mmCIF file of C-alpha atoms (C1' of nucleotides) in Angstrom:
data_model
loop_
_atom_site.group_PDB
_atom_site.id
_atom_site.type_symbol
_atom_site.label_atom_id
_atom_site.label_comp_id
_atom_site.label_asym_id
_atom_site.label_seq_id
_atom_site.Cartn_x
_atom_site.Cartn_y
_atom_site.Cartn_z
ATOM 1 C CA MET A 106 -17.251 -26.766 7.630
ATOM 2 C CA LYS A 107 -18.932 -26.078 4.317
ATOM 3 C CA ASN A 108 -17.534 -22.730 3.269
ATOM 4 C CA GLU A 109 -13.986 -23.088 4.465
ATOM 5 C CA PHE A 110 -13.091 -21.402 1.235
ATOM 6 C CA THR A 111 -14.744 -18.180 2.334
ATOM 7 C CA GLU A 112 -13.344 -18.536 5.855
ATOM 8 C CA LYS A 113 -9.876 -19.079 4.475
ATOM 9 C CA ILE A 114 -10.154 -15.943 2.410
ATOM 10 C CA LYS A 115 -10.796 -13.961 5.577
ATOM 11 C CA GLU A 116 -7.845 -15.575 7.321
ATOM 12 C CA LEU A 117 -5.547 -14.826 4.418
ATOM 13 C CA ILE A 118 -6.642 -11.231 4.277
ATOM 14 C CA ASN A 119 -5.901 -10.927 7.979
ATOM 15 C CA SER A 120 -2.487 -12.438 7.260
ATOM 16 C CA VAL A 121 -1.412 -9.597 5.014
ATOM 17 C CA PRO A 122 1.179 -7.602 7.009
ATOM 18 C CA GLU A 123 1.110 -3.824 7.281
ATOM 19 C CA GLY A 124 2.916 -2.007 4.531
ATOM 20 C CA LYS A 125 2.133 -4.794 2.097
ATOM 21 C CA VAL A 126 -0.638 -5.420 -0.417
ATOM 22 C CA ALA A 127 -2.007 -8.582 -2.036
ATOM 23 C CA THR A 128 -4.085 -9.198 -5.160
ATOM 24 C CA TYR A 129 -7.484 -10.862 -5.348
ATOM 25 C CA GLY A 130 -5.955 -13.603 -7.446
ATOM 26 C CA GLN A 131 -3.300 -14.387 -4.864
ATOM 27 C CA ILE A 132 -5.809 -14.617 -2.047
ATOM 28 C CA ALA A 133 -8.078 -16.784 -4.151
ATOM 29 C CA ALA A 134 -5.189 -19.047 -5.145
ATOM 30 C CA LEU A 135 -4.018 -19.468 -1.551
ATOM 31 C CA ALA A 136 -7.590 -20.200 -0.550
ATOM 32 C CA GLY A 137 -7.619 -22.997 -3.100
ATOM 33 C CA ASN A 138 -9.363 -21.433 -6.101
ATOM 34 C CA PRO A 139 -7.178 -19.378 -8.455
ATOM 35 C CA ARG A 140 -10.301 -18.640 -10.490
ATOM 36 C CA ALA A 141 -12.413 -17.278 -7.677
ATOM 37 C CA ALA A 142 -10.902 -13.820 -7.521
ATOM 38 C CA ARG A 143 -14.357 -12.312 -7.877
ATOM 39 C CA GLN A 144 -15.480 -14.235 -4.840
ATOM 40 C CA VAL A 145 -12.668 -12.662 -2.841
ATOM 41 C CA ALA A 146 -13.995 -9.251 -3.737
ATOM 42 C CA TRP A 147 -17.463 -10.345 -2.771
ATOM 43 C CA VAL A 148 -16.288 -11.613 0.629
ATOM 44 C CA LEU A 149 -14.441 -8.380 1.222
ATOM 45 C CA ASN A 150 -17.482 -6.327 0.406
ATOM 46 C CA SER A 151 -19.711 -8.344 2.736
ATOM 47 C CA SER A 152 -17.312 -9.068 5.605
ATOM 48 C CA SER A 153 -15.131 -5.987 5.816
ATOM 49 C CA ARG A 154 -17.794 -4.089 7.753
ATOM 50 C CA LYS A 155 -18.507 -6.622 10.489
ATOM 51 C CA ASP A 156 -15.139 -8.395 10.626
ATOM 52 C CA LYS A 157 -13.115 -5.237 10.027
ATOM 53 C CA LEU A 158 -10.756 -6.856 7.568
ATOM 54 C CA PRO A 159 -7.891 -4.858 6.034
ATOM 55 C CA TRP A 160 -9.764 -4.671 2.724
ATOM 56 C CA PHE A 161 -7.635 -1.738 1.638
ATOM 57 C CA ARG A 162 -4.638 -4.053 1.297
ATOM 58 C CA ILE A 163 -6.317 -5.961 -1.493
ATOM 59 C CA ILE A 164 -5.933 -4.716 -5.054
ATOM 60 C CA ASN A 165 -6.296 -6.159 -8.562
ATOM 61 C CA SER A 166 -3.680 -8.027 -10.577
ATOM 62 C CA ARG A 167 -2.671 -4.866 -12.441
ATOM 63 C CA GLY A 168 -1.441 -3.497 -9.159
ATOM 64 C CA THR A 169 -4.049 -0.764 -9.072
ATOM 65 C CA ILE A 170 -6.973 0.165 -6.866
ATOM 66 C CA SER A 171 -10.190 -1.275 -8.298
ATOM 67 C CA LEU A 172 -12.592 1.058 -6.589
ATOM 68 C CA PRO A 173 -13.892 3.943 -8.715
ATOM 69 C CA ARG A 174 -13.341 7.550 -7.684
ATOM 70 C CA GLY A 175 -15.781 8.677 -5.049
ATOM 71 C CA ALA A 176 -16.702 5.128 -4.082
ATOM 72 C CA GLY A 177 -13.803 4.184 -1.858
ATOM 73 C CA PHE A 178 -10.829 5.047 -4.027
ATOM 74 C CA GLU A 179 -9.794 8.036 -1.938
ATOM 75 C CA GLU A 180 -10.359 6.115 1.264
ATOM 76 C CA GLN A 181 -8.293 3.133 0.212
ATOM 77 C CA LYS A 182 -5.539 5.370 -1.090
ATOM 78 C CA SER A 183 -5.374 7.132 2.277
ATOM 79 C CA HIS A 184 -5.179 3.878 4.214
ATOM 80 C CA LEU A 185 -2.360 2.603 2.031
ATOM 81 C CA GLU A 186 -0.400 5.821 2.257
ATOM 82 C CA SER A 187 -0.816 5.677 6.030
ATOM 83 C CA GLU A 188 1.146 2.435 5.922
ATOM 84 C CA ASN A 189 3.879 4.027 3.902
ATOM 85 C CA ILE A 190 2.747 2.505 0.608
ATOM 86 C CA ALA A 191 3.196 4.692 -2.461
ATOM 87 C CA VAL A 192 0.077 5.146 -4.565
ATOM 88 C CA ASP A 193 0.029 7.379 -7.625
ATOM 89 C CA GLU A 194 -2.869 9.475 -8.928
ATOM 90 C CA LYS A 195 -4.269 6.592 -10.935
ATOM 91 C CA GLY A 196 -4.136 4.264 -7.942
ATOM 92 C CA ARG A 197 -1.160 2.326 -9.199
ATOM 93 C CA ILE A 198 1.111 0.560 -6.694
ATOM 94 C CA ASN A 199 4.531 -0.980 -7.225
ATOM 95 C CA LEU A 200 3.948 -4.655 -6.469
ATOM 96 C CA LYS A 201 7.674 -5.361 -6.763
ATOM 97 C CA GLN A 202 8.151 -3.241 -3.714
ATOM 98 C CA PHE A 203 4.897 -3.453 -1.753
ATOM 99 C CA GLY A 204 3.490 -6.772 -2.931
ATOM 100 C CA TRP A 205 2.958 -9.250 -0.076
ATOM 101 C CA LEU A 206 3.833 -12.253 -2.185
ATOM 102 C CA HIS A 207 5.966 -12.029 -5.258
ATOM 103 C CA ILE A 208 4.225 -13.451 -8.278
ATOM 104 C "C1'" DA B 283 -33.744 -24.433 -9.643
ATOM 105 C "C1'" DA B 284 -32.692 -20.322 -12.817
ATOM 106 C "C1'" DC B 285 -31.032 -15.856 -13.486
ATOM 107 C "C1'" DC B 286 -28.426 -11.755 -12.071
ATOM 108 C "C1'" DT B 287 -24.516 -9.322 -10.101
ATOM 109 C "C1'" DG B 288 -19.762 -8.112 -8.819
ATOM 110 C "C1'" DA B 289 -13.713 -4.095 -5.376
ATOM 111 C "C1'" DC B 290 -11.611 -10.026 -10.838
ATOM 112 C "C1'" DT B 291 -8.377 -12.289 -14.515
ATOM 113 C "C1'" DT B 292 -6.713 -13.288 -18.928
ATOM 114 C "C1'" DC B 293 -6.301 -12.811 -23.911
ATOM 115 C "C1'" DG B 294 -6.321 -10.322 -28.312
ATOM 116 C "C1'" DG B 295 -6.018 -6.004 -30.916
ATOM 117 C "C1'" DT C 121 0.365 0.227 -22.106
ATOM 118 C "C1'" DC C 122 -4.645 0.759 -22.610
ATOM 119 C "C1'" DC C 123 -9.444 -0.883 -24.058
ATOM 120 C "C1'" DG C 124 -12.976 -4.335 -24.918
ATOM 121 C "C1'" DA C 125 -14.831 -9.053 -24.748
ATOM 122 C "C1'" DA C 126 -15.188 -13.662 -22.677
ATOM 123 C "C1'" DG C 127 -14.700 -16.734 -18.799
ATOM 124 C "C1'" DC C 128 -15.237 -18.280 -13.788
ATOM 125 C "C1'" DC C 129 -17.060 -18.539 -8.849
ATOM 126 C "C1'" DA C 130 -20.213 -18.110 -5.093
ATOM 127 C "C1'" DG C 131 -23.984 -15.586 -2.919
ATOM 128 C "C1'" DG C 132 -28.473 -13.230 -3.418
ATOM 129 C "C1'" DT C 133 -33.145 -12.797 -5.209
#
DNA sequence: AACCTGACTTCGG
DNA sequence: TCCGAAGCCAGGT
């Protein structure tokens, strides 16, 4: 198929186990394009609604929530905490402990 | 086909 | 460790 890259991104996101988080860069790299992290975010934004992907398990390389306050930050934080993942006030997460794949 | 946009990443200060 | 600028990718208009 033509956009197997996008399809693979969805598969990878669905592969993230509960209680773990992955970064855009990791997903992009596993999908075959380490540079297409932005595309991962785009796919999430467009597919999370219809495909119900665990978008809340995807964070940026700094190990923090990328969403701004009032635009999903609170929501994502709640989802993560529901899976026993520690998130501080600034949205920071300990990747050493909760990271799906170790960088 | 060209330009714009985005839940990013990396580098330098 | 935090902030700003530049670079990259694919989809949308």
